[in-house]
mmCIF file of C-alpha atoms and ligand atoms in Angstrom:
data_model
loop_
_atom_site.group_PDB
_atom_site.id
_atom_site.type_symbol
_atom_site.label_atom_id
_atom_site.label_comp_id
_atom_site.label_asym_id
_atom_site.label_seq_id
_atom_site.Cartn_x
_atom_site.Cartn_y
_atom_site.Cartn_z
ATOM 1 C CA MET A 1 -9.302 16.937 -10.320
ATOM 2 C CA THR A 2 -6.838 14.185 -11.065
ATOM 3 C CA GLY A 3 -3.908 16.668 -11.360
ATOM 4 C CA THR A 4 -4.343 17.555 -7.761
ATOM 5 C CA LEU A 5 -4.653 14.125 -6.270
ATOM 6 C CA ARG A 6 -2.659 14.036 -3.093
ATOM 7 C CA ALA A 7 -2.606 11.658 -0.140
ATOM 8 C CA GLU A 8 -4.713 13.101 2.732
ATOM 9 C CA LEU A 9 -5.016 12.190 6.352
ATOM 10 C CA ILE A 10 -7.317 9.069 6.802
ATOM 11 C CA THR A 11 -8.589 7.835 10.130
ATOM 12 C CA THR A 12 -10.121 4.570 11.024
ATOM 13 C CA ASP A 13 -11.513 3.195 14.359
ATOM 14 C CA ARG A 14 -8.017 2.200 15.446
ATOM 15 C CA LEU A 15 -5.494 3.731 13.021
ATOM 16 C CA THR A 16 -4.375 6.922 11.425
ATOM 17 C CA LEU A 17 -3.013 6.920 7.916
ATOM 18 C CA GLU A 18 -0.584 9.910 7.642
ATOM 19 C CA PRO A 19 0.604 11.129 4.265
ATOM 20 C CA LEU A 20 4.240 10.045 3.884
ATOM 21 C CA GLY A 21 6.962 12.507 4.797
ATOM 22 C CA VAL A 22 10.719 12.471 5.008
ATOM 23 C CA HIS A 23 10.437 12.948 8.723
ATOM 24 C CA HIS A 24 8.931 9.400 9.011
ATOM 25 C CA ALA A 25 12.255 7.821 7.935
ATOM 26 C CA ALA A 26 14.026 7.331 11.259
ATOM 27 C CA GLU A 27 11.034 5.676 12.931
ATOM 28 C CA MET A 28 10.180 3.653 9.896
ATOM 29 C CA ALA A 29 13.741 2.233 9.670
ATOM 30 C CA GLN A 30 13.017 0.527 13.083
ATOM 31 C CA VAL A 31 9.582 -0.612 11.870
ATOM 32 C CA LEU A 32 11.050 -2.130 8.691
ATOM 33 C CA ALA A 33 13.967 -3.781 10.446
ATOM 34 C CA GLY A 34 14.573 -7.592 10.300
ATOM 35 C CA THR A 35 14.428 -10.028 7.531
ATOM 36 C CA ALA A 36 10.997 -11.658 7.519
ATOM 37 C CA ILE A 37 9.250 -8.728 5.841
ATOM 38 C CA TYR A 38 11.452 -9.264 2.755
ATOM 39 C CA ARG A 39 10.836 -12.928 2.297
ATOM 40 C CA TYR A 40 8.359 -12.343 -0.631
ATOM 41 C CA ILE A 41 8.879 -8.839 -1.615
ATOM 42 C CA GLY A 42 12.699 -8.997 -1.904
ATOM 43 C CA GLY A 43 15.149 -6.315 -0.794
ATOM 44 C CA GLN A 44 16.393 -5.838 2.776
ATOM 45 C CA ALA A 45 15.844 -3.607 5.730
ATOM 46 C CA PRO A 46 16.716 0.037 4.801
ATOM 47 C CA THR A 47 18.849 2.328 6.871
ATOM 48 C CA ALA A 48 17.245 5.684 8.029
ATOM 49 C CA GLU A 49 19.348 7.487 5.459
ATOM 50 C CA ILE A 50 18.207 5.124 2.530
ATOM 51 C CA LEU A 51 14.598 5.463 3.696
ATOM 52 C CA ALA A 52 14.884 9.338 3.794
ATOM 53 C CA ALA A 53 16.095 9.445 0.191
ATOM 54 C CA ARG A 54 13.449 7.043 -0.829
ATOM 55 C CA TYR A 55 10.764 9.089 0.863
ATOM 56 C CA ALA A 56 12.102 12.272 -0.654
ATOM 57 C CA ALA A 57 11.703 10.782 -4.101
ATOM 58 C CA GLN A 58 8.234 9.212 -3.429
ATOM 59 C CA THR A 59 6.841 12.451 -1.967
ATOM 60 C CA VAL A 60 7.484 14.065 -5.416
ATOM 61 C CA GLY A 61 4.143 12.357 -6.027
ATOM 62 C CA THR A 62 4.121 11.824 -9.808
ATOM 63 C CA SER A 63 6.036 9.832 -12.388
ATOM 64 C CA ALA A 64 8.192 11.780 -14.833
ATOM 65 C CA ASP A 65 5.652 11.352 -17.585
ATOM 66 C CA ARG A 66 2.918 12.436 -15.194
ATOM 67 C CA ARG A 67 0.786 9.366 -16.098
ATOM 68 C CA GLU A 68 0.929 8.040 -12.541
ATOM 69 C CA VAL A 69 0.411 9.493 -9.092
ATOM 70 C CA TRP A 70 2.153 7.770 -6.137
ATOM 71 C CA LEU A 71 0.339 7.975 -2.953
ATOM 72 C CA ASN A 72 1.908 6.719 0.234
ATOM 73 C CA TRP A 73 0.660 6.597 3.820
ATOM 74 C CA ILE A 74 2.320 5.641 7.075
ATOM 75 C CA ILE A 75 0.115 3.606 9.250
ATOM 76 C CA ARG A 76 0.098 4.925 12.784
ATOM 77 C CA GLU A 77 -1.490 3.270 15.920
ATOM 78 C CA GLN A 78 -1.392 4.890 19.377
ATOM 79 C CA GLY A 79 1.084 7.520 18.338
ATOM 80 C CA ARG A 80 3.596 5.173 16.730
ATOM 81 C CA SER A 81 4.310 4.119 13.167
ATOM 82 C CA ILE A 82 3.679 0.475 12.449
ATOM 83 C CA GLY A 83 3.705 0.145 8.698
ATOM 84 C CA PHE A 84 2.616 1.705 5.374
ATOM 85 C CA VAL A 85 0.163 1.442 2.480
ATOM 86 C CA GLN A 86 0.604 2.783 -0.988
ATOM 87 C CA ALA A 87 -1.236 3.231 -4.215
ATOM 88 C CA THR A 88 0.059 3.860 -7.718
ATOM 89 C CA VAL A 89 -2.817 5.613 -9.420
ATOM 90 C CA GLU A 90 -3.308 6.015 -13.208
ATOM 91 C CA LEU A 91 -4.134 9.715 -13.756
ATOM 92 C CA GLU A 92 -6.135 9.044 -16.851
ATOM 93 C CA GLY A 93 -7.362 5.603 -16.173
ATOM 94 C CA PRO A 94 -9.305 3.657 -13.460
ATOM 95 C CA THR A 95 -6.436 1.499 -12.166
ATOM 96 C CA SER A 96 -4.880 1.916 -8.724
ATOM 97 C CA ASP A 97 -2.235 -0.739 -7.871
ATOM 98 C CA VAL A 98 -2.058 -1.078 -4.121
ATOM 99 C CA ALA A 99 0.473 -2.609 -1.569
ATOM 100 C CA TRP A 100 0.829 -2.914 2.130
ATOM 101 C CA VAL A 101 3.660 -3.563 4.706
ATOM 102 C CA VAL A 102 3.323 -3.959 8.441
ATOM 103 C CA GLY A 103 6.296 -4.259 10.761
ATOM 104 C CA GLU A 104 6.884 -7.693 12.116
ATOM 105 C CA ALA A 105 6.101 -6.784 15.710
ATOM 106 C CA PHE A 106 2.632 -5.419 14.662
ATOM 107 C CA GLN A 107 1.381 -8.163 12.367
ATOM 108 C CA GLY A 108 -1.541 -10.493 12.837
ATOM 109 C CA ARG A 109 -3.834 -7.993 14.370
ATOM 110 C CA GLY A 110 -5.753 -6.794 11.345
ATOM 111 C CA ALA A 111 -3.710 -3.667 10.703
ATOM 112 C CA ALA A 112 -3.021 -4.211 7.147
ATOM 113 C CA THR A 113 -6.539 -5.071 6.343
ATOM 114 C CA GLU A 114 -7.975 -2.046 8.286
ATOM 115 C CA ALA A 115 -5.458 0.315 6.675
ATOM 116 C CA ALA A 116 -5.839 -0.987 3.107
ATOM 117 C CA ARG A 117 -9.618 -0.861 3.358
ATOM 118 C CA ALA A 118 -9.492 2.700 4.433
ATOM 119 C CA MET A 119 -7.084 3.544 1.587
ATOM 120 C CA VAL A 120 -9.300 1.895 -0.969
ATOM 121 C CA ALA A 121 -12.442 3.597 0.293
ATOM 122 C CA TRP A 122 -10.563 6.927 -0.002
ATOM 123 C CA LEU A 123 -9.470 6.110 -3.522
ATOM 124 C CA ARG A 124 -13.077 5.202 -4.531
ATOM 125 C CA ARG A 125 -14.280 8.476 -3.078
ATOM 126 C CA ARG A 126 -11.476 10.827 -4.370
ATOM 127 C CA HIS A 127 -10.722 9.321 -7.796
ATOM 128 C CA PRO A 128 -13.592 7.359 -9.221
ATOM 129 C CA PRO A 129 -14.029 5.027 -11.077
ATOM 130 C CA VAL A 130 -11.443 2.750 -9.356
ATOM 131 C CA ARG A 131 -10.159 -0.628 -10.522
ATOM 132 C CA ILE A 132 -7.900 -1.934 -7.712
ATOM 133 C CA THR A 133 -5.002 -4.264 -8.534
ATOM 134 C CA ALA A 134 -2.218 -5.786 -6.485
ATOM 135 C CA SER A 135 0.851 -7.943 -7.263
ATOM 136 C CA ILE A 136 1.343 -10.783 -4.789
ATOM 137 C CA HIS A 137 3.924 -13.658 -4.579
ATOM 138 C CA PRO A 138 1.933 -16.830 -4.877
ATOM 139 C CA GLU A 139 3.291 -18.097 -1.496
ATOM 140 C CA ASN A 140 2.615 -14.916 0.336
ATOM 141 C CA LEU A 141 -0.529 -16.142 2.114
ATOM 142 C CA PRO A 142 -0.833 -13.258 4.677
ATOM 143 C CA SER A 143 -0.799 -10.727 1.795
ATOM 144 C CA ALA A 144 -3.251 -12.878 -0.251
ATOM 145 C CA ALA A 145 -5.581 -12.883 2.819
ATOM 146 C CA VAL A 146 -5.367 -9.104 3.011
ATOM 147 C CA ALA A 147 -6.264 -8.861 -0.710
ATOM 148 C CA ARG A 148 -9.236 -11.251 -0.221
ATOM 149 C CA ASN A 149 -10.435 -9.128 2.647
ATOM 150 C CA LEU A 150 -10.518 -6.176 0.251
ATOM 151 C CA GLY A 151 -12.597 -8.148 -2.255
ATOM 152 C CA LEU A 152 -9.727 -8.755 -4.725
ATOM 153 C CA THR A 153 -9.399 -12.140 -6.596
ATOM 154 C CA PRO A 154 -6.339 -13.781 -8.086
ATOM 155 C CA THR A 155 -6.245 -13.675 -11.908
ATOM 156 C CA GLY A 156 -3.756 -16.531 -12.429
ATOM 157 C CA ARG A 157 -1.531 -14.035 -14.366
ATOM 158 C CA LEU A 158 2.123 -13.787 -13.215
ATOM 159 C CA ASP A 159 4.262 -10.741 -13.955
ATOM 160 C CA ALA A 160 7.930 -10.688 -14.751
ATOM 161 C CA ASP A 161 8.871 -10.959 -11.073
ATOM 162 C CA GLY A 162 6.729 -14.067 -10.549
ATOM 163 C CA GLU A 163 4.075 -12.142 -8.640
ATOM 164 C CA GLU A 164 0.449 -12.945 -9.395
ATOM 165 C CA GLN A 165 -1.972 -10.174 -10.356
ATOM 166 C CA TRP A 166 -4.998 -9.660 -8.220
ATOM 167 C CA GLU A 167 -7.921 -7.330 -9.016
ATOM 168 C CA ASP A 168 -11.378 -6.336 -8.149
ATOM 169 C CA SER A 169 -13.842 -9.052 -8.838
ATOM 170 C CA THR A 170 -16.181 -6.542 -10.258
ATOM 171 C CA PRO A 171 -14.089 -3.863 -11.865
ATOM 172 C CA PRO A 172 -16.125 -0.687 -12.425
ATOM 173 C CA THR A 173 -17.264 0.189 -16.010
ATOM 174 C CA THR A 174 -15.998 3.504 -17.150
HETATM 175 C C1 COA B 1 1.113 -8.933 4.423
HETATM 176 C C2 COA B 1 1.118 -8.108 5.793
HETATM 177 C C3 COA B 1 1.119 -6.556 5.382
HETATM 178 C C4 COA B 1 -0.094 -8.467 6.525
HETATM 179 O O1 COA B 1 -0.083 -7.603 7.689
HETATM 180 P P1 COA B 1 -1.060 -7.836 8.916
HETATM 181 O O2 COA B 1 -1.307 -6.554 9.656
HETATM 182 O O3 COA B 1 -0.464 -8.993 9.748
HETATM 183 O O4 COA B 1 -2.429 -8.347 8.150
HETATM 184 P P2 COA B 1 -3.803 -8.582 8.799
HETATM 185 O O5 COA B 1 -3.710 -8.814 10.268
HETATM 186 O O6 COA B 1 -4.741 -7.493 8.341
HETATM 187 O O7 COA B 1 -4.308 -9.867 8.105
HETATM 188 C C5 COA B 1 -3.503 -10.973 7.929
HETATM 189 C C6 COA B 1 -4.283 -12.090 7.308
HETATM 190 O O8 COA B 1 -3.264 -13.145 6.899
HETATM 191 C C7 COA B 1 -3.711 -14.263 7.549
HETATM 192 N N1 COA B 1 -2.414 -15.020 7.764
HETATM 193 C C8 COA B 1 -1.468 -14.707 8.553
HETATM 194 N N2 COA B 1 -0.490 -15.650 8.509
HETATM 195 C C9 COA B 1 -0.901 -16.596 7.607
HETATM 196 C C10 COA B 1 -0.381 -17.741 7.067
HETATM 197 N N3 COA B 1 0.868 -18.199 7.480
HETATM 198 N N4 COA B 1 -1.083 -18.444 6.168
HETATM 199 C C11 COA B 1 -2.323 -18.023 5.807
HETATM 200 N N5 COA B 1 -2.902 -16.890 6.216
HETATM 201 C C12 COA B 1 -2.155 -16.163 7.077
HETATM 202 C C13 COA B 1 -4.457 -13.934 8.772
HETATM 203 O O9 COA B 1 -5.331 -14.946 9.124
HETATM 204 C C14 COA B 1 -5.238 -12.684 8.292
HETATM 205 O O10 COA B 1 -6.295 -13.195 7.400
HETATM 206 P P3 COA B 1 -7.806 -12.978 7.869
HETATM 207 O O11 COA B 1 -8.050 -11.439 8.067
HETATM 208 O O12 COA B 1 -8.675 -13.545 6.795
HETATM 209 O O13 COA B 1 -7.940 -13.693 9.189
HETATM 210 C C15 COA B 1 2.426 -8.360 6.564
HETATM 211 O O14 COA B 1 2.551 -9.856 6.720
HETATM 212 C C16 COA B 1 3.639 -7.972 5.890
HETATM 213 O O15 COA B 1 4.043 -6.782 6.034
HETATM 214 N N6 COA B 1 4.305 -8.820 5.256
HETATM 215 C C17 COA B 1 5.659 -8.508 4.608
HETATM 216 C C18 COA B 1 5.577 -7.542 3.483
HETATM 217 C C19 COA B 1 4.665 -8.011 2.420
HETATM 218 O O16 COA B 1 4.702 -9.195 2.018
HETATM 219 N N7 COA B 1 3.736 -7.163 1.883
HETATM 220 C C20 COA B 1 2.706 -7.498 0.920
HETATM 221 C C21 COA B 1 3.275 -7.170 -0.433
HETATM 222 S S1 COA B 1 2.186 -7.725 -1.727
#
């Protein structure tokens, strides 16, 4: 089953999570514009061309060694793109590392929480058992709030980029 794991369309009360495609690049370049988004995650606003190249690489879907699957969804609300969620899934293990970004204009309305919850529920259904992890800059309070909303807790461990590792408070036994 794991070899065929692919992002699928997910719907929530308010949002649609569309599997990422290169065709999302132009609209997402507008969603990801500005500087605030990059305060804790680094980098800068991509052009549509850069984003198209990135999305083409991401939609390959697996790492070269085929140990990981990359699942990406564009968050859509009322027919427009507002952000994305992603999961890096171990093919032969329980760990799915998740992340979320919502365009500045669309933040503070629960979109990241709703989208990430739906993604995690999908992962639990499609690729059990699931141990959810996330890497969050210690000062990134909105992202920490989203992680808490998902039931993740901070571990106190920092990675090489200075981001703290968060994980399920009750990881599944395999
Ligand atoms: C993190 C991010 C995705 C949140 O998106 P969002 O749609 O605004 O998130 P939600 O509305 O679901 O939830 C935001 C939470 O942050 C809280 N929050 C917002 N600003 C805050 C602040 N300055 N301090 C503390 N909490 C804050 C909100 O109260 C809410 O928590 P609650 O659900 O417990 O009330 C968005 O801020 C973002 O894209 N940031 C830039 C990219 C980024 O840092 N991504 C995370 C990588 S780990």
